[in-house]
């Protein structure tokens, strides 16, 4: 763990991985050609209002390539850029448990066998697209990989907001998936989005409080942003939605992190889409500046992660 990481006012994912695995480890994102049940008509059409046509992909891969090809190409780039020692195969785009167990196993097996320096497997999905058979499959990789994790797109605990987002799932779906995940002792990360339409400060703090109460392992925090060719971008261009400014977001995310449990791992504080395709807010692309401002705000307050966690009271 570096000096910078130990001085962070929250528990960063990079430090957690270094402590857990003993290596500088980097995620390699994958696009396995999945879709989502709120895109293909199973539950709804069009997908979430904020999600673009790549399914929140990092655009670091080409879905025409095999899983092995995607990993090997990305590995060399990230090894040079970040000086990473080991890697996690990260199924990121769309819903990565939305298929038969047989096909999922073939994809996950290929990823795990692609290179000896791939020591972890991470699966991003929707809570309503897992069941015990799929969770058991993911958990089975703990026998051969040093790190296995599942990531759930919760976004918020408020069902009325999920309806507005065309999410076509509920907080109760998440609780069911979360209980299964805990039963199989799987590492996990919960994605949340701040500044969702119609949500007050109190609504967002309720989400933080619930995550603390559930003692989730990790949280990835995003700010609602408009990507090209999304319903949210259209709303922005019509003047029907405006994003937070940077100062307001810094204050809001610090409030949110103060309510989380101090042992929760913070996977990201500046989640955003690919810089070439963000419509608004454009300041979200200045990641280092934003992270420094968050640190500075915590220093100004004299607080840190968990300072207002209600579970500890």
XYZ file of C-alpha atoms in Angstrom:
313
model
C 0.000 0.000 0.000
C 1.438 3.381 -0.978
C 1.746 6.412 1.270
C -0.858 8.213 -0.833
C -3.329 5.338 -0.427
C -2.845 5.112 3.339
C -3.595 8.841 3.638
C -6.866 8.647 1.724
C -9.958 9.666 3.742
C -11.692 6.553 2.419
C -10.694 2.913 1.798
C -9.604 2.739 -1.877
C -10.004 -0.362 -4.016
C -6.406 -0.263 -5.264
C -5.083 -0.507 -1.709
C -7.573 -3.266 -0.877
C -6.392 -5.370 -3.834
C -2.719 -4.837 -2.988
C -3.377 -5.858 0.619
C -5.498 -8.874 -0.361
C -3.447 -10.176 -3.298
C 0.040 -8.839 -2.703
C 0.314 -7.508 -6.266
C -0.466 -4.299 -8.111
C -3.567 -5.620 -9.848
C -5.577 -4.071 -12.669
C -8.987 -4.919 -14.126
C -9.201 -5.848 -17.804
C -12.674 -5.025 -19.092
C -14.539 -7.450 -21.356
C -17.499 -7.248 -23.720
C -18.925 -10.751 -24.096
C -21.832 -9.767 -26.331
C -24.567 -9.760 -23.685
C -27.691 -7.609 -23.581
C -30.160 -6.780 -20.763
C -33.757 -7.811 -19.982
C -34.872 -4.173 -20.087
C -33.441 -3.842 -23.605
C -34.573 -6.988 -25.388
C -38.228 -6.813 -24.355
C -38.120 -9.509 -21.683
C -38.973 -6.877 -19.070
C -38.798 -3.593 -21.014
C -37.265 -1.942 -24.076
C -34.570 0.681 -24.533
C -32.443 -0.028 -21.471
C -31.773 2.366 -18.607
C -32.167 6.039 -19.504
C -28.494 6.732 -18.719
C -26.940 3.686 -20.443
C -25.486 4.006 -23.933
C -25.288 1.451 -26.732
C -22.109 -0.125 -25.334
C -23.750 -1.061 -22.024
C -21.520 1.180 -19.902
C -18.431 -0.259 -21.564
C -15.012 1.325 -21.155
C -14.560 0.916 -24.946
C -11.220 -0.750 -24.274
C -12.306 -3.855 -26.172
C -13.865 -4.980 -29.430
C -16.711 -7.454 -28.980
C -15.786 -9.020 -32.335
C -12.640 -10.350 -30.633
C -12.777 -13.498 -28.527
C -12.542 -13.212 -24.757
C -8.907 -14.343 -24.920
C -8.071 -11.804 -27.628
C -9.687 -8.959 -25.697
C -7.748 -9.842 -22.568
C -4.354 -10.228 -24.222
C -4.656 -6.998 -26.217
C -5.778 -4.982 -23.197
C -3.238 -6.619 -20.890
C -0.237 -5.314 -22.783
C -1.657 -1.800 -22.937
C -2.436 -1.660 -19.220
C 0.808 -3.332 -18.182
C 2.719 -0.503 -19.874
C 0.373 2.255 -18.690
C -0.160 1.249 -15.050
C 2.818 -1.050 -14.412
C 0.381 -3.717 -13.213
C 1.729 -7.097 -12.115
C -1.460 -9.161 -12.248
C -4.925 -8.799 -13.730
C -8.624 -9.420 -13.112
C -10.836 -10.472 -16.023
C -13.770 -8.079 -15.687
C -17.000 -8.889 -17.546
C -18.304 -5.314 -17.656
C -20.620 -4.543 -20.568
C -24.370 -5.033 -20.158
C -25.629 -7.927 -17.943
C -22.986 -10.620 -17.644
C -25.129 -13.370 -16.135
C -27.946 -12.967 -18.652
C -27.623 -16.343 -20.399
C -27.581 -20.057 -19.687
C -25.226 -21.418 -17.053
C -23.582 -23.523 -19.750
C -22.640 -20.505 -21.874
C -21.602 -18.472 -18.833
C -19.272 -21.242 -17.708
C -17.639 -21.419 -21.146
C -17.009 -17.653 -21.165
C -15.729 -17.508 -17.593
C -13.508 -20.572 -18.156
C -11.957 -18.968 -21.227
C -11.208 -15.763 -19.316
C -9.597 -17.590 -16.413
C -7.381 -19.644 -18.735
C -6.322 -16.798 -21.045
C -3.031 -15.985 -19.303
C -1.176 -16.994 -16.133
C -1.160 -13.384 -14.921
C -4.966 -13.314 -14.787
C -5.571 -14.140 -11.146
C -9.097 -12.802 -10.683
C -12.603 -12.826 -12.117
C -15.193 -10.057 -11.700
C -18.753 -10.271 -13.029
C -20.956 -7.183 -13.425
C -24.689 -7.854 -13.585
C -28.222 -6.933 -12.550
C -29.644 -8.308 -9.292
C -32.658 -9.762 -11.098
C -30.416 -11.804 -13.417
C -28.846 -14.140 -10.872
C -30.143 -17.211 -9.091
C -28.519 -19.802 -6.869
C -27.197 -21.855 -9.788
C -25.446 -18.819 -11.295
C -24.087 -17.605 -7.966
C -22.795 -21.120 -7.240
C -21.070 -21.125 -10.641
C -19.328 -17.806 -9.938
C -18.350 -18.946 -6.435
C -16.818 -22.138 -7.859
C -14.010 -20.056 -9.405
C -12.669 -19.336 -5.928
C -11.071 -22.787 -6.166
C -8.754 -21.682 -8.982
C -8.589 -17.872 -8.853
C -7.137 -15.692 -6.101
C -9.951 -13.162 -6.389
C -13.600 -13.573 -7.442
C -16.189 -10.817 -7.231
C -19.697 -10.022 -8.418
C -20.854 -6.440 -9.046
C -24.500 -5.383 -8.866
C -26.023 -2.294 -10.429
C -28.268 -1.186 -7.581
C -28.143 2.581 -8.337
C -30.599 3.446 -5.522
C -32.788 1.766 -2.918
C -35.862 3.732 -4.050
C -38.156 1.836 -6.409
C -39.869 4.992 -7.675
C -36.502 6.175 -9.021
C -35.736 2.793 -10.570
C -39.047 3.092 -12.420
C -38.065 6.527 -13.751
C -34.782 5.076 -15.008
C -36.582 2.256 -16.878
C -34.609 -0.146 -14.719
C -37.441 -2.730 -14.672
C -36.250 -4.239 -11.379
C -36.679 -3.450 -7.694
C -34.710 -2.990 -4.507
C -36.265 -6.247 -3.334
C -34.607 -7.991 -6.303
C -31.294 -6.665 -5.013
C -31.911 -7.910 -1.476
C -32.618 -11.418 -2.799
C -29.426 -11.443 -4.884
C -27.412 -9.949 -2.049
C -28.499 -12.661 0.393
C -27.401 -15.364 -2.064
C -24.092 -13.585 -2.569
C -23.481 -13.466 1.166
C -24.423 -17.125 1.570
C -21.715 -18.094 -0.948
C -19.210 -15.725 0.690
C -18.510 -13.890 -2.548
C -16.678 -10.597 -2.608
C -19.027 -8.005 -4.059
C -19.337 -4.398 -5.180
C -22.552 -2.369 -5.339
C -22.910 0.374 -7.953
C -24.818 3.510 -6.965
C -25.554 6.701 -8.889
C -25.797 10.096 -7.215
C -28.080 12.945 -8.352
C -30.708 10.643 -9.831
C -33.902 12.418 -11.006
C -36.360 13.215 -8.244
C -34.054 12.156 -5.420
C -33.484 14.530 -2.522
C -30.360 14.701 -0.383
C -32.256 12.678 2.240
C -33.138 9.984 -0.328
C -29.492 9.579 -1.275
C -28.341 9.428 2.328
C -30.930 6.688 2.932
C -29.194 4.633 0.224
C -25.835 5.162 1.956
C -27.322 4.239 5.332
C -28.838 1.038 3.938
C -25.538 -0.026 2.357
C -23.842 0.542 5.718
C -26.540 -1.458 7.492
C -26.119 -4.343 5.031
C -22.329 -4.208 5.523
C -21.663 -4.513 1.799
C -18.043 -5.273 0.892
C -17.617 -2.510 -1.667
C -19.323 0.417 -3.372
C -18.667 2.018 -6.760
C -20.014 5.567 -6.827
C -21.095 7.273 -10.056
C -22.544 10.701 -10.778
C -25.460 10.684 -13.193
C -24.031 11.773 -16.544
C -25.473 11.987 -20.040
C -23.857 9.845 -22.721
C -24.396 10.326 -26.458
C -27.567 8.802 -27.958
C -29.233 8.110 -24.608
C -32.659 9.261 -23.369
C -30.868 11.262 -20.673
C -28.802 13.128 -23.275
C -31.997 13.987 -25.140
C -33.506 15.309 -21.906
C -30.397 17.434 -21.334
C -30.474 18.885 -24.842
C -34.165 19.758 -24.382
C -33.372 21.527 -21.125
C -35.289 18.962 -19.050
C -32.295 17.809 -16.996
C -29.182 19.551 -15.721
C -26.235 17.848 -14.004
C -24.626 18.910 -10.753
C -21.680 21.242 -10.876
C -18.352 19.995 -9.547
C -18.513 21.789 -6.206
C -21.975 20.418 -5.448
C -20.907 16.887 -6.348
C -17.821 17.041 -4.131
C -20.009 18.031 -1.182
C -22.603 15.351 -1.978
C -20.170 12.464 -2.393
C -18.370 13.369 0.837
C -21.744 13.348 2.629
C -22.432 9.912 1.094
C -19.052 8.391 1.994
C -19.310 9.704 5.560
C -22.445 7.539 5.975
C -20.896 4.330 4.632
C -19.352 1.748 6.924
C -15.634 2.475 7.483
C -14.666 -1.036 6.323
C -16.488 -0.740 2.992
C -14.107 -0.642 0.008
C -14.614 2.369 -2.275
C -14.061 1.087 -5.803
C -14.506 4.462 -7.467
C -15.489 8.042 -6.607
C -15.488 9.434 -10.133
C -17.311 6.897 -12.285
C -17.992 8.214 -15.775
C -18.403 7.220 -19.388
C -15.791 7.398 -22.118
C -14.599 10.999 -22.452
C -15.302 11.166 -26.193
C -18.967 10.328 -25.709
C -19.980 12.281 -22.589
C -22.494 15.048 -23.284
C -22.686 16.430 -19.738
C -21.185 17.215 -17.288
C -17.848 17.627 -19.051
C -15.991 18.425 -15.839
C -16.434 14.799 -14.792
C -13.550 13.901 -17.096
C -11.038 15.717 -14.878
C -10.653 12.680 -12.625
C -7.467 13.606 -10.791
C -8.714 17.103 -10.064
C -11.999 15.718 -8.780
C -10.315 13.151 -6.532
C -8.022 15.833 -5.111
C -11.006 18.074 -4.388
C -12.778 15.232 -2.580
C -9.679 14.669 -0.423
C -9.463 18.407 0.245
C -13.129 18.594 1.267
C -12.672 15.756 3.759
C -9.612 17.551 5.132
C -11.596 20.790 5.449
C -14.353 18.953 7.336
C -11.920 16.991 9.468
C -13.859 13.790 8.690
C -13.446 10.600 6.667
C -15.367 7.523 5.535
C -17.708 6.245 8.223
C -17.631 9.432 10.317
C -21.446 9.570 10.272
C -22.148 5.855 9.896
C -25.317 5.117 11.862
C -24.507 1.422 12.248
C -21.654 2.316 14.621
C -23.855 4.333 16.960
